[in-house]
Amino acid sequence: LDVGATLHCDADTLVAFAHMGSAYAARISRNPRPRVALLSNGEEANKGLPEIVAAHERLARDPHLNFVGNVEGVDLPRGKADVVVTAGFTGNVVLKMLEGISETVVDLARYAYRNKLAWRAGLWMLRGGILQLKQLTDWRQYGGAPILGFDHLFIKAHGRSSDRAIANALKVANKAVQSGLCEQIAEQLSEVGSRS
C-alpha cells in the first residue's frame, strides 16, 4: 500500500502506511506478525528516494513492526513480505501490472489450447497451477480494499467491478468491521505519534 490514493508520500506517511498495513494484515489476514517492507530499487537500506531511505531508518528501529527491509519489484510475487509499502503512484502501477499478468496468462493458455494438440495436453497437466495463479491475481476475488487511516471504514472497489467483486468487497467490509480494524489502526497510529 498505497495503491493509488496518495501519489507522493513523505517518510512520515510511509511509516504510517507501514503501521496501517501491518494492522490490516493482522486483523484481516489473521497474520499476527506480518512482514513489512518498503518497495525500492534495491534491498540496501540506502537505496531509493530520500523519503524511502528516511522511512527505512525509522522502520528499522521500530520494535512494534516486523520490518524486513526493502524489497524490489521482482520480490513481490515471491512473497518476501506480507505488507509492501510504497507511494500511490508506484503502488497503482504495480497493482495494474499484476492484474495484467493474470489476464495475459489466461489469454496465452486459450491461444495455446486452440492451436496445438501437444500444448492442449500440457495445459491439461498445468491446469491446477494456472487456476491457482488466476485466483491469486484476479481482482474480483478480493472485490475491494479499504482506504485506511480514517475513523470510519471505506472500501474502494475496482471501476470494472462485477456482482461477484462487489459481493467480495462487502465480505471484506464485514470482516474489517467485525475485527475492529479502524480502532486497531487508530490505536497503532496514536502509539506511533507518541513515540515520534
Short mmCIF file of N, CA and C in Angstrom, two decimals:
data_model
loop_
_atom_site.label_atom_id
_atom_site.label_comp_id
_atom_site.label_asym_id
_atom_site.label_seq_id
_atom_site.Cartn_x
_atom_site.Cartn_y
_atom_site.Cartn_z
N LEU A 1 0.85 -1.16 0.00
CA LEU A 1 0.00 0.00 0.00
C LEU A 1 0.89 1.21 0.00
N ASP A 2 0.49 2.15 -0.56
CA ASP A 2 -0.74 2.67 -1.13
C ASP A 2 -0.84 2.20 -2.59
N VAL A 3 -2.06 2.05 -3.09
CA VAL A 3 -2.23 1.63 -4.48
C VAL A 3 -2.94 2.68 -5.32
N GLY A 4 -2.83 3.93 -4.91
CA GLY A 4 -3.35 4.98 -5.78
C GLY A 4 -3.93 6.20 -5.11
N ALA A 5 -4.22 6.15 -3.84
CA ALA A 5 -4.89 7.28 -3.18
C ALA A 5 -3.93 8.44 -2.91
N THR A 6 -2.70 8.15 -2.55
CA THR A 6 -1.72 9.19 -2.22
C THR A 6 -0.54 9.05 -3.18
N LEU A 7 -0.49 9.89 -4.20
CA LEU A 7 0.51 9.71 -5.25
C LEU A 7 1.93 9.89 -4.76
N HIS A 8 2.19 10.91 -3.96
CA HIS A 8 3.54 11.18 -3.45
C HIS A 8 3.49 11.14 -1.92
N CYS A 9 4.48 10.51 -1.31
CA CYS A 9 4.47 10.34 0.15
C CYS A 9 5.80 10.79 0.74
N ASP A 10 5.72 11.40 1.93
CA ASP A 10 6.93 11.69 2.68
C ASP A 10 7.20 10.51 3.61
N ALA A 11 8.30 10.58 4.34
CA ALA A 11 8.68 9.47 5.22
C ALA A 11 7.63 9.22 6.30
N ASP A 12 7.05 10.29 6.86
CA ASP A 12 6.01 10.12 7.89
C ASP A 12 4.84 9.32 7.35
N THR A 13 4.43 9.62 6.13
CA THR A 13 3.30 8.91 5.53
C THR A 13 3.64 7.45 5.28
N LEU A 14 4.84 7.18 4.79
CA LEU A 14 5.25 5.79 4.56
C LEU A 14 5.29 5.00 5.86
N VAL A 15 5.77 5.62 6.94
CA VAL A 15 5.78 4.95 8.25
C VAL A 15 4.35 4.68 8.70
N ALA A 16 3.46 5.65 8.53
CA ALA A 16 2.06 5.44 8.90
C ALA A 16 1.45 4.32 8.06
N PHE A 17 1.76 4.28 6.76
CA PHE A 17 1.26 3.20 5.90
C PHE A 17 1.75 1.84 6.41
N ALA A 18 3.00 1.77 6.86
CA ALA A 18 3.54 0.51 7.37
C ALA A 18 2.73 0.03 8.57
N HIS A 19 2.40 0.93 9.46
CA HIS A 19 1.62 0.55 10.64
C HIS A 19 0.19 0.18 10.27
N MET A 20 -0.42 0.95 9.38
CA MET A 20 -1.79 0.63 8.96
C MET A 20 -1.84 -0.70 8.22
N GLY A 21 -0.87 -0.93 7.35
CA GLY A 21 -0.83 -2.20 6.62
C GLY A 21 -0.59 -3.38 7.53
N SER A 22 0.25 -3.19 8.53
CA SER A 22 0.50 -4.25 9.50
C SER A 22 -0.76 -4.58 10.28
N ALA A 23 -1.48 -3.55 10.71
CA ALA A 23 -2.74 -3.76 11.43
C ALA A 23 -3.76 -4.46 10.54
N TYR A 24 -3.82 -4.06 9.28
CA TYR A 24 -4.75 -4.68 8.33
C TYR A 24 -4.42 -6.17 8.16
N ALA A 25 -3.16 -6.49 7.93
CA ALA A 25 -2.76 -7.88 7.73
C ALA A 25 -3.01 -8.70 8.99
N ALA A 26 -2.79 -8.10 10.15
CA ALA A 26 -3.02 -8.82 11.41
C ALA A 26 -4.50 -9.11 11.61
N ARG A 27 -5.35 -8.15 11.30
CA ARG A 27 -6.79 -8.32 11.53
C ARG A 27 -7.49 -9.08 10.42
N ILE A 28 -7.25 -8.73 9.19
CA ILE A 28 -7.99 -9.30 8.07
C ILE A 28 -7.40 -10.63 7.62
N SER A 29 -6.09 -10.71 7.50
CA SER A 29 -5.44 -11.95 7.06
C SER A 29 -5.11 -12.86 8.23
N ARG A 30 -5.36 -12.37 9.43
CA ARG A 30 -5.08 -13.12 10.67
C ARG A 30 -3.62 -13.57 10.73
N ASN A 31 -2.75 -12.65 10.36
CA ASN A 31 -1.32 -12.88 10.41
C ASN A 31 -0.80 -12.08 11.60
N PRO A 32 -0.50 -12.72 12.72
CA PRO A 32 -0.18 -11.97 13.94
C PRO A 32 1.09 -11.12 13.86
N ARG A 33 2.01 -11.46 12.99
CA ARG A 33 3.26 -10.70 12.88
C ARG A 33 3.64 -10.55 11.40
N PRO A 34 2.88 -9.76 10.65
CA PRO A 34 3.15 -9.65 9.22
C PRO A 34 4.50 -9.01 8.92
N ARG A 35 5.15 -9.52 7.89
CA ARG A 35 6.43 -8.97 7.44
C ARG A 35 6.15 -7.71 6.62
N VAL A 36 6.74 -6.60 7.04
CA VAL A 36 6.53 -5.30 6.40
C VAL A 36 7.80 -4.90 5.66
N ALA A 37 7.65 -4.42 4.42
CA ALA A 37 8.81 -4.00 3.62
C ALA A 37 8.48 -2.72 2.87
N LEU A 38 9.52 -2.01 2.49
CA LEU A 38 9.40 -0.85 1.61
C LEU A 38 9.75 -1.29 0.19
N LEU A 39 8.97 -0.84 -0.79
CA LEU A 39 9.31 -1.11 -2.18
C LEU A 39 10.34 -0.09 -2.63
N SER A 40 11.48 -0.58 -3.11
CA SER A 40 12.57 0.31 -3.51
C SER A 40 13.29 -0.27 -4.73
N ASN A 41 14.31 0.42 -5.18
CA ASN A 41 15.08 -0.04 -6.33
C ASN A 41 16.32 -0.82 -5.91
N GLY A 42 16.34 -1.31 -4.70
CA GLY A 42 17.42 -2.14 -4.20
C GLY A 42 17.13 -2.55 -2.77
N GLU A 43 17.72 -3.65 -2.34
CA GLU A 43 17.47 -4.14 -0.98
C GLU A 43 18.25 -3.37 0.08
N GLU A 44 19.31 -2.68 -0.32
CA GLU A 44 20.14 -1.97 0.64
C GLU A 44 19.36 -0.82 1.28
N ALA A 45 19.68 -0.56 2.55
CA ALA A 45 18.97 0.47 3.32
C ALA A 45 19.11 1.87 2.72
N ASN A 46 20.20 2.11 2.01
CA ASN A 46 20.43 3.45 1.45
C ASN A 46 19.92 3.60 0.02
N LYS A 47 19.18 2.62 -0.49
CA LYS A 47 18.65 2.67 -1.85
C LYS A 47 17.28 3.33 -1.85
N GLY A 48 17.01 4.07 -2.90
CA GLY A 48 15.68 4.64 -3.08
C GLY A 48 15.66 6.14 -2.94
N LEU A 49 14.48 6.69 -3.11
CA LEU A 49 14.27 8.12 -2.96
C LEU A 49 14.54 8.54 -1.51
N PRO A 50 14.83 9.81 -1.26
CA PRO A 50 15.14 10.25 0.10
C PRO A 50 14.06 9.88 1.13
N GLU A 51 12.81 9.96 0.74
CA GLU A 51 11.74 9.62 1.69
C GLU A 51 11.72 8.13 2.02
N ILE A 52 12.13 7.29 1.07
CA ILE A 52 12.20 5.85 1.33
C ILE A 52 13.36 5.55 2.27
N VAL A 53 14.50 6.18 2.03
CA VAL A 53 15.67 5.98 2.91
C VAL A 53 15.34 6.45 4.33
N ALA A 54 14.68 7.60 4.47
CA ALA A 54 14.32 8.11 5.80
C ALA A 54 13.30 7.20 6.48
N ALA A 55 12.33 6.71 5.72
CA ALA A 55 11.34 5.79 6.30
C ALA A 55 12.02 4.49 6.73
N HIS A 56 12.96 4.01 5.92
CA HIS A 56 13.69 2.78 6.25
C HIS A 56 14.40 2.93 7.59
N GLU A 57 15.07 4.06 7.80
CA GLU A 57 15.78 4.30 9.07
C GLU A 57 14.82 4.20 10.24
N ARG A 58 13.66 4.79 10.13
CA ARG A 58 12.69 4.78 11.23
C ARG A 58 12.06 3.41 11.43
N LEU A 59 11.70 2.75 10.35
CA LEU A 59 11.05 1.45 10.46
C LEU A 59 12.01 0.39 11.00
N ALA A 60 13.28 0.50 10.65
CA ALA A 60 14.29 -0.46 11.13
C ALA A 60 14.45 -0.39 12.65
N ARG A 61 14.14 0.75 13.24
CA ARG A 61 14.26 0.92 14.70
C ARG A 61 12.94 0.68 15.43
N ASP A 62 11.88 0.40 14.72
CA ASP A 62 10.55 0.28 15.32
C ASP A 62 10.31 -1.13 15.84
N PRO A 63 10.26 -1.32 17.16
CA PRO A 63 10.08 -2.66 17.71
C PRO A 63 8.66 -3.20 17.55
N HIS A 64 7.72 -2.35 17.15
CA HIS A 64 6.32 -2.76 17.04
C HIS A 64 5.98 -3.34 15.67
N LEU A 65 6.94 -3.33 14.76
CA LEU A 65 6.72 -3.87 13.42
C LEU A 65 7.74 -4.97 13.13
N ASN A 66 7.35 -5.89 12.30
CA ASN A 66 8.26 -6.92 11.80
C ASN A 66 8.79 -6.42 10.45
N PHE A 67 9.66 -5.41 10.52
CA PHE A 67 10.19 -4.78 9.31
C PHE A 67 11.32 -5.62 8.74
N VAL A 68 11.18 -6.02 7.48
CA VAL A 68 12.17 -6.89 6.84
C VAL A 68 13.05 -6.14 5.85
N GLY A 69 12.91 -4.82 5.77
CA GLY A 69 13.77 -4.01 4.91
C GLY A 69 13.12 -3.66 3.58
N ASN A 70 13.97 -3.41 2.60
CA ASN A 70 13.50 -3.07 1.26
C ASN A 70 13.28 -4.33 0.44
N VAL A 71 12.30 -4.27 -0.45
CA VAL A 71 12.11 -5.30 -1.46
C VAL A 71 12.08 -4.61 -2.82
N GLU A 72 12.41 -5.37 -3.84
CA GLU A 72 12.36 -4.88 -5.21
C GLU A 72 11.14 -5.48 -5.89
N GLY A 73 10.81 -4.96 -7.06
CA GLY A 73 9.64 -5.45 -7.80
C GLY A 73 9.67 -6.95 -8.02
N VAL A 74 10.85 -7.49 -8.28
CA VAL A 74 10.99 -8.92 -8.53
C VAL A 74 10.60 -9.75 -7.30
N ASP A 75 10.66 -9.15 -6.11
CA ASP A 75 10.35 -9.86 -4.87
C ASP A 75 8.85 -9.97 -4.59
N LEU A 76 8.05 -9.12 -5.23
CA LEU A 76 6.62 -9.08 -4.91
C LEU A 76 5.92 -10.42 -5.12
N PRO A 77 6.05 -11.06 -6.29
CA PRO A 77 5.37 -12.35 -6.44
C PRO A 77 6.01 -13.48 -5.65
N ARG A 78 7.20 -13.25 -5.12
CA ARG A 78 7.89 -14.29 -4.35
C ARG A 78 7.44 -14.33 -2.89
N GLY A 79 6.65 -13.34 -2.48
CA GLY A 79 6.12 -13.34 -1.12
C GLY A 79 7.13 -13.03 -0.04
N LYS A 80 8.12 -12.19 -0.32
CA LYS A 80 9.12 -11.85 0.69
C LYS A 80 8.55 -10.97 1.80
N ALA A 81 7.40 -10.36 1.55
CA ALA A 81 6.76 -9.50 2.56
C ALA A 81 5.25 -9.69 2.47
N ASP A 82 4.60 -9.50 3.61
CA ASP A 82 3.13 -9.57 3.66
C ASP A 82 2.52 -8.20 3.39
N VAL A 83 3.25 -7.15 3.75
CA VAL A 83 2.82 -5.77 3.55
C VAL A 83 3.95 -5.05 2.83
N VAL A 84 3.66 -4.51 1.65
CA VAL A 84 4.65 -3.77 0.89
C VAL A 84 4.20 -2.31 0.84
N VAL A 85 5.06 -1.43 1.33
CA VAL A 85 4.73 -0.01 1.46
C VAL A 85 5.38 0.77 0.32
N THR A 86 4.58 1.61 -0.32
CA THR A 86 5.06 2.47 -1.39
C THR A 86 4.09 3.63 -1.58
N ALA A 87 4.50 4.62 -2.33
CA ALA A 87 3.61 5.73 -2.67
C ALA A 87 2.55 5.24 -3.65
N GLY A 88 1.43 5.94 -3.71
CA GLY A 88 0.30 5.51 -4.51
C GLY A 88 0.55 5.39 -5.99
N PHE A 89 1.36 6.26 -6.56
CA PHE A 89 1.64 6.18 -7.99
C PHE A 89 2.29 4.84 -8.33
N THR A 90 3.36 4.51 -7.62
CA THR A 90 4.07 3.26 -7.85
C THR A 90 3.19 2.06 -7.52
N GLY A 91 2.48 2.15 -6.41
CA GLY A 91 1.61 1.05 -6.00
C GLY A 91 0.53 0.76 -7.02
N ASN A 92 -0.03 1.80 -7.62
CA ASN A 92 -1.07 1.60 -8.62
C ASN A 92 -0.51 0.96 -9.88
N VAL A 93 0.69 1.36 -10.28
CA VAL A 93 1.34 0.75 -11.45
C VAL A 93 1.58 -0.74 -11.19
N VAL A 94 2.06 -1.07 -10.00
CA VAL A 94 2.31 -2.47 -9.64
C VAL A 94 1.00 -3.26 -9.64
N LEU A 95 -0.04 -2.70 -9.05
CA LEU A 95 -1.34 -3.37 -8.99
C LEU A 95 -1.86 -3.69 -10.39
N LYS A 96 -1.82 -2.71 -11.28
CA LYS A 96 -2.32 -2.91 -12.65
C LYS A 96 -1.46 -3.93 -13.40
N MET A 97 -0.16 -3.95 -13.14
CA MET A 97 0.71 -4.93 -13.78
C MET A 97 0.35 -6.34 -13.31
N LEU A 98 0.11 -6.50 -12.02
CA LEU A 98 -0.26 -7.82 -11.50
C LEU A 98 -1.61 -8.28 -12.07
N GLU A 99 -2.56 -7.36 -12.20
CA GLU A 99 -3.84 -7.70 -12.83
C GLU A 99 -3.61 -8.17 -14.26
N GLY A 100 -2.72 -7.48 -14.97
CA GLY A 100 -2.44 -7.83 -16.36
C GLY A 100 -1.79 -9.19 -16.51
N ILE A 101 -0.99 -9.59 -15.54
CA ILE A 101 -0.35 -10.91 -15.60
C ILE A 101 -1.39 -12.01 -15.67
N SER A 102 -2.38 -11.95 -14.81
CA SER A 102 -3.43 -12.96 -14.77
C SER A 102 -4.15 -13.03 -16.11
N GLU A 103 -4.55 -11.88 -16.61
CA GLU A 103 -5.28 -11.84 -17.88
C GLU A 103 -4.42 -12.35 -19.02
N THR A 104 -3.14 -12.02 -19.03
CA THR A 104 -2.23 -12.46 -20.09
C THR A 104 -2.03 -13.97 -20.04
N VAL A 105 -1.84 -14.53 -18.85
CA VAL A 105 -1.66 -15.99 -18.72
C VAL A 105 -2.89 -16.72 -19.25
N VAL A 106 -4.07 -16.25 -18.89
CA VAL A 106 -5.31 -16.89 -19.35
C VAL A 106 -5.43 -16.77 -20.87
N ASP A 107 -5.13 -15.59 -21.42
CA ASP A 107 -5.20 -15.40 -22.87
C ASP A 107 -4.21 -16.32 -23.60
N LEU A 108 -2.98 -16.43 -23.08
CA LEU A 108 -1.99 -17.31 -23.70
C LEU A 108 -2.41 -18.77 -23.61
N ALA A 109 -3.00 -19.15 -22.50
CA ALA A 109 -3.48 -20.53 -22.35
C ALA A 109 -4.59 -20.82 -23.36
N ARG A 110 -5.50 -19.89 -23.54
CA ARG A 110 -6.58 -20.08 -24.53
C ARG A 110 -6.01 -20.21 -25.95
N TYR A 111 -5.04 -19.36 -26.26
CA TYR A 111 -4.40 -19.42 -27.57
C TYR A 111 -3.74 -20.78 -27.77
N ALA A 112 -2.97 -21.21 -26.79
CA ALA A 112 -2.27 -22.49 -26.89
C ALA A 112 -3.26 -23.64 -27.01
N TYR A 113 -4.34 -23.58 -26.28
CA TYR A 113 -5.35 -24.64 -26.29
C TYR A 113 -5.97 -24.78 -27.69
N ARG A 114 -6.21 -23.65 -28.33
CA ARG A 114 -6.86 -23.66 -29.65
C ARG A 114 -5.91 -24.09 -30.77
N ASN A 115 -4.62 -23.92 -30.60
CA ASN A 115 -3.72 -24.05 -31.75
C ASN A 115 -2.87 -25.31 -31.83
N LYS A 116 -2.60 -25.97 -30.74
CA LYS A 116 -1.72 -27.15 -30.80
C LYS A 116 -2.22 -28.24 -29.86
N LEU A 117 -2.31 -29.44 -30.38
CA LEU A 117 -2.76 -30.57 -29.56
C LEU A 117 -1.77 -30.84 -28.43
N ALA A 118 -0.47 -30.78 -28.71
CA ALA A 118 0.54 -31.03 -27.66
C ALA A 118 0.43 -29.98 -26.56
N TRP A 119 0.18 -28.72 -26.95
CA TRP A 119 0.04 -27.65 -25.96
C TRP A 119 -1.22 -27.88 -25.12
N ARG A 120 -2.26 -28.40 -25.78
CA ARG A 120 -3.50 -28.69 -25.05
C ARG A 120 -3.24 -29.73 -23.96
N ALA A 121 -2.47 -30.75 -24.29
CA ALA A 121 -2.14 -31.78 -23.30
C ALA A 121 -1.31 -31.18 -22.16
N GLY A 122 -0.35 -30.32 -22.52
CA GLY A 122 0.47 -29.67 -21.50
C GLY A 122 -0.36 -28.78 -20.59
N LEU A 123 -1.29 -28.05 -21.18
CA LEU A 123 -2.17 -27.18 -20.38
C LEU A 123 -3.03 -28.01 -19.44
N TRP A 124 -3.47 -29.17 -19.91
CA TRP A 124 -4.30 -30.03 -19.07
C TRP A 124 -3.51 -30.43 -17.82
N MET A 125 -2.21 -30.72 -18.00
CA MET A 125 -1.39 -31.10 -16.85
C MET A 125 -1.10 -29.91 -15.94
N LEU A 126 -1.06 -28.70 -16.48
CA LEU A 126 -0.77 -27.50 -15.70
C LEU A 126 -2.02 -26.79 -15.18
N ARG A 127 -3.19 -27.33 -15.46
CA ARG A 127 -4.43 -26.61 -15.18
C ARG A 127 -4.57 -26.20 -13.72
N GLY A 128 -4.12 -27.02 -12.78
CA GLY A 128 -4.22 -26.67 -11.36
C GLY A 128 -3.41 -25.43 -11.03
N GLY A 129 -2.19 -25.37 -11.53
CA GLY A 129 -1.33 -24.21 -11.29
C GLY A 129 -1.84 -22.96 -11.97
N ILE A 130 -2.36 -23.11 -13.19
CA ILE A 130 -2.90 -21.95 -13.91
C ILE A 130 -4.12 -21.41 -13.17
N LEU A 131 -4.99 -22.30 -12.71
CA LEU A 131 -6.17 -21.86 -11.94
C LEU A 131 -5.77 -21.15 -10.66
N GLN A 132 -4.76 -21.68 -10.00
CA GLN A 132 -4.27 -21.07 -8.76
C GLN A 132 -3.73 -19.66 -9.02
N LEU A 133 -2.95 -19.50 -10.08
CA LEU A 133 -2.42 -18.19 -10.45
C LEU A 133 -3.55 -17.23 -10.77
N LYS A 134 -4.53 -17.71 -11.52
CA LYS A 134 -5.67 -16.86 -11.89
C LYS A 134 -6.42 -16.39 -10.65
N GLN A 135 -6.67 -17.31 -9.72
CA GLN A 135 -7.39 -16.94 -8.49
C GLN A 135 -6.59 -15.96 -7.65
N LEU A 136 -5.30 -16.16 -7.56
CA LEU A 136 -4.44 -15.31 -6.74
C LEU A 136 -4.37 -13.89 -7.27
N THR A 137 -4.38 -13.74 -8.59
CA THR A 137 -4.22 -12.41 -9.18
C THR A 137 -5.52 -11.81 -9.71
N ASP A 138 -6.63 -12.47 -9.51
CA ASP A 138 -7.92 -11.98 -10.00
C ASP A 138 -8.51 -10.97 -9.02
N TRP A 139 -8.59 -9.72 -9.43
CA TRP A 139 -9.08 -8.65 -8.55
C TRP A 139 -10.52 -8.90 -8.10
N ARG A 140 -11.30 -9.63 -8.90
CA ARG A 140 -12.70 -9.92 -8.50
C ARG A 140 -12.75 -10.80 -7.25
N GLN A 141 -11.69 -11.59 -7.05
CA GLN A 141 -11.61 -12.46 -5.88
C GLN A 141 -11.58 -11.65 -4.58
N TYR A 142 -10.97 -10.47 -4.64
CA TYR A 142 -10.81 -9.64 -3.45
C TYR A 142 -11.91 -8.59 -3.35
N GLY A 143 -12.43 -8.18 -4.49
CA GLY A 143 -13.57 -7.26 -4.51
C GLY A 143 -13.23 -5.82 -4.25
N GLY A 144 -12.55 -5.55 -3.19
CA GLY A 144 -12.22 -4.18 -2.84
C GLY A 144 -11.22 -4.17 -1.70
N ALA A 145 -10.71 -3.00 -1.45
CA ALA A 145 -9.73 -2.83 -0.37
C ALA A 145 -10.09 -1.58 0.40
N PRO A 146 -9.80 -1.59 1.69
CA PRO A 146 -10.13 -0.40 2.48
C PRO A 146 -9.16 0.75 2.21
N ILE A 147 -9.69 1.94 2.29
CA ILE A 147 -8.85 3.14 2.31
C ILE A 147 -8.58 3.37 3.79
N LEU A 148 -7.36 3.10 4.21
CA LEU A 148 -7.01 3.08 5.63
C LEU A 148 -6.69 4.46 6.17
N GLY A 149 -6.87 4.61 7.48
CA GLY A 149 -6.47 5.84 8.16
C GLY A 149 -7.61 6.75 8.54
N PHE A 150 -8.83 6.33 8.30
CA PHE A 150 -10.00 7.14 8.66
C PHE A 150 -10.67 6.56 9.90
N ASP A 151 -11.52 7.35 10.53
CA ASP A 151 -12.26 6.87 11.70
C ASP A 151 -13.34 5.87 11.30
N HIS A 152 -13.77 5.94 10.06
CA HIS A 152 -14.82 5.04 9.56
C HIS A 152 -14.26 4.24 8.39
N LEU A 153 -14.92 3.15 8.11
CA LEU A 153 -14.46 2.24 7.08
C LEU A 153 -14.91 2.70 5.69
N PHE A 154 -13.96 2.72 4.75
CA PHE A 154 -14.25 2.99 3.35
C PHE A 154 -13.64 1.86 2.54
N ILE A 155 -14.46 1.21 1.71
CA ILE A 155 -13.96 0.16 0.83
C ILE A 155 -13.99 0.69 -0.59
N LYS A 156 -12.85 0.59 -1.28
CA LYS A 156 -12.76 1.03 -2.67
C LYS A 156 -12.81 -0.21 -3.55
N ALA A 157 -13.81 -0.25 -4.42
CA ALA A 157 -13.93 -1.36 -5.36
C ALA A 157 -13.36 -0.94 -6.71
N HIS A 158 -13.02 -1.90 -7.51
CA HIS A 158 -12.48 -1.65 -8.85
C HIS A 158 -13.56 -1.01 -9.72
N GLY A 159 -13.16 -0.15 -10.62
CA GLY A 159 -14.10 0.51 -11.52
C GLY A 159 -14.84 -0.46 -12.43
N ARG A 160 -14.27 -1.64 -12.67
CA ARG A 160 -14.91 -2.66 -13.52
C ARG A 160 -15.60 -3.74 -12.70
N SER A 161 -15.96 -3.45 -11.47
CA SER A 161 -16.46 -4.48 -10.57
C SER A 161 -17.74 -5.15 -11.08
N SER A 162 -17.73 -6.47 -10.97
CA SER A 162 -18.90 -7.28 -11.30
C SER A 162 -19.69 -7.53 -10.01
N ASP A 163 -20.81 -8.22 -10.14
CA ASP A 163 -21.60 -8.58 -8.95
C ASP A 163 -20.74 -9.38 -7.96
N ARG A 164 -19.96 -10.31 -8.50
CA ARG A 164 -19.09 -11.14 -7.64
C ARG A 164 -18.08 -10.27 -6.89
N ALA A 165 -17.48 -9.32 -7.59
CA ALA A 165 -16.49 -8.44 -6.96
C ALA A 165 -17.13 -7.59 -5.87
N ILE A 166 -18.31 -7.06 -6.11
CA ILE A 166 -19.00 -6.24 -5.10
C ILE A 166 -19.35 -7.11 -3.89
N ALA A 167 -19.81 -8.33 -4.13
CA ALA A 167 -20.13 -9.23 -3.01
C ALA A 167 -18.87 -9.50 -2.18
N ASN A 168 -17.74 -9.70 -2.84
CA ASN A 168 -16.49 -9.93 -2.11
C ASN A 168 -16.02 -8.67 -1.39
N ALA A 169 -16.27 -7.50 -1.97
CA ALA A 169 -15.93 -6.24 -1.29
C ALA A 169 -16.75 -6.10 -0.01
N LEU A 170 -18.01 -6.50 -0.06
CA LEU A 170 -18.86 -6.45 1.14
C LEU A 170 -18.35 -7.43 2.21
N LYS A 171 -17.83 -8.58 1.78
CA LYS A 171 -17.25 -9.53 2.73
C LYS A 171 -16.03 -8.92 3.42
N VAL A 172 -15.19 -8.23 2.63
CA VAL A 172 -14.02 -7.55 3.20
C VAL A 172 -14.46 -6.50 4.21
N ALA A 173 -15.49 -5.73 3.86
CA ALA A 173 -16.01 -4.69 4.76
C ALA A 173 -16.51 -5.31 6.06
N ASN A 174 -17.27 -6.38 5.95
CA ASN A 174 -17.79 -7.04 7.14
C ASN A 174 -16.67 -7.56 8.03
N LYS A 175 -15.68 -8.18 7.42
CA LYS A 175 -14.54 -8.70 8.18
C LYS A 175 -13.80 -7.56 8.89
N ALA A 176 -13.64 -6.42 8.20
CA ALA A 176 -12.95 -5.28 8.80
C ALA A 176 -13.72 -4.73 9.99
N VAL A 177 -15.03 -4.63 9.86
CA VAL A 177 -15.86 -4.12 10.96
C VAL A 177 -15.83 -5.10 12.13
N GLN A 178 -16.02 -6.38 11.85
CA GLN A 178 -16.06 -7.40 12.90
C GLN A 178 -14.74 -7.51 13.65
N SER A 179 -13.64 -7.24 12.96
CA SER A 179 -12.32 -7.38 13.60
C SER A 179 -11.86 -6.11 14.32
N GLY A 180 -12.64 -5.03 14.21
CA GLY A 180 -12.24 -3.78 14.85
C GLY A 180 -11.05 -3.12 14.17
N LEU A 181 -10.98 -3.24 12.85
CA LEU A 181 -9.82 -2.74 12.10
C LEU A 181 -9.58 -1.24 12.32
N CYS A 182 -10.61 -0.42 12.19
CA CYS A 182 -10.42 1.04 12.32
C CYS A 182 -9.89 1.39 13.71
N GLU A 183 -10.42 0.74 14.72
CA GLU A 183 -9.97 1.01 16.09
C GLU A 183 -8.52 0.59 16.29
N GLN A 184 -8.16 -0.56 15.72
CA GLN A 184 -6.78 -1.05 15.83
C GLN A 184 -5.80 -0.11 15.14
N ILE A 185 -6.18 0.38 13.97
CA ILE A 185 -5.32 1.31 13.24
C ILE A 185 -5.17 2.60 14.02
N ALA A 186 -6.27 3.13 14.54
CA ALA A 186 -6.21 4.38 15.32
C ALA A 186 -5.29 4.22 16.52
N GLU A 187 -5.41 3.08 17.20
CA GLU A 187 -4.56 2.82 18.37
C GLU A 187 -3.09 2.74 17.97
N GLN A 188 -2.81 2.03 16.89
CA GLN A 188 -1.43 1.86 16.45
C GLN A 188 -0.84 3.21 16.00
N LEU A 189 -1.62 4.02 15.29
CA LEU A 189 -1.12 5.32 14.83
C LEU A 189 -0.91 6.28 15.99
N SER A 190 -1.75 6.19 17.02
CA SER A 190 -1.55 7.08 18.18
C SER A 190 -0.27 6.69 18.93
N GLU A 191 0.04 5.39 18.97
CA GLU A 191 1.29 4.94 19.59
C GLU A 191 2.50 5.45 18.79
N VAL A 192 2.40 5.40 17.46
CA VAL A 192 3.49 5.89 16.61
C VAL A 192 3.67 7.39 16.84
N GLY A 193 2.57 8.13 16.90
CA GLY A 193 2.63 9.57 17.12
C GLY A 193 3.24 9.93 18.45
N SER A 194 2.95 9.15 19.48
CA SER A 194 3.51 9.46 20.80
C SER A 194 4.99 9.12 20.89
N ARG A 195 5.49 8.23 20.01
CA ARG A 195 6.91 7.86 20.02
C ARG A 195 7.75 8.82 19.19
N SER A 196 7.13 9.55 18.23
CA SER A 196 7.96 10.38 17.35
C SER A 196 8.19 11.77 17.90
#
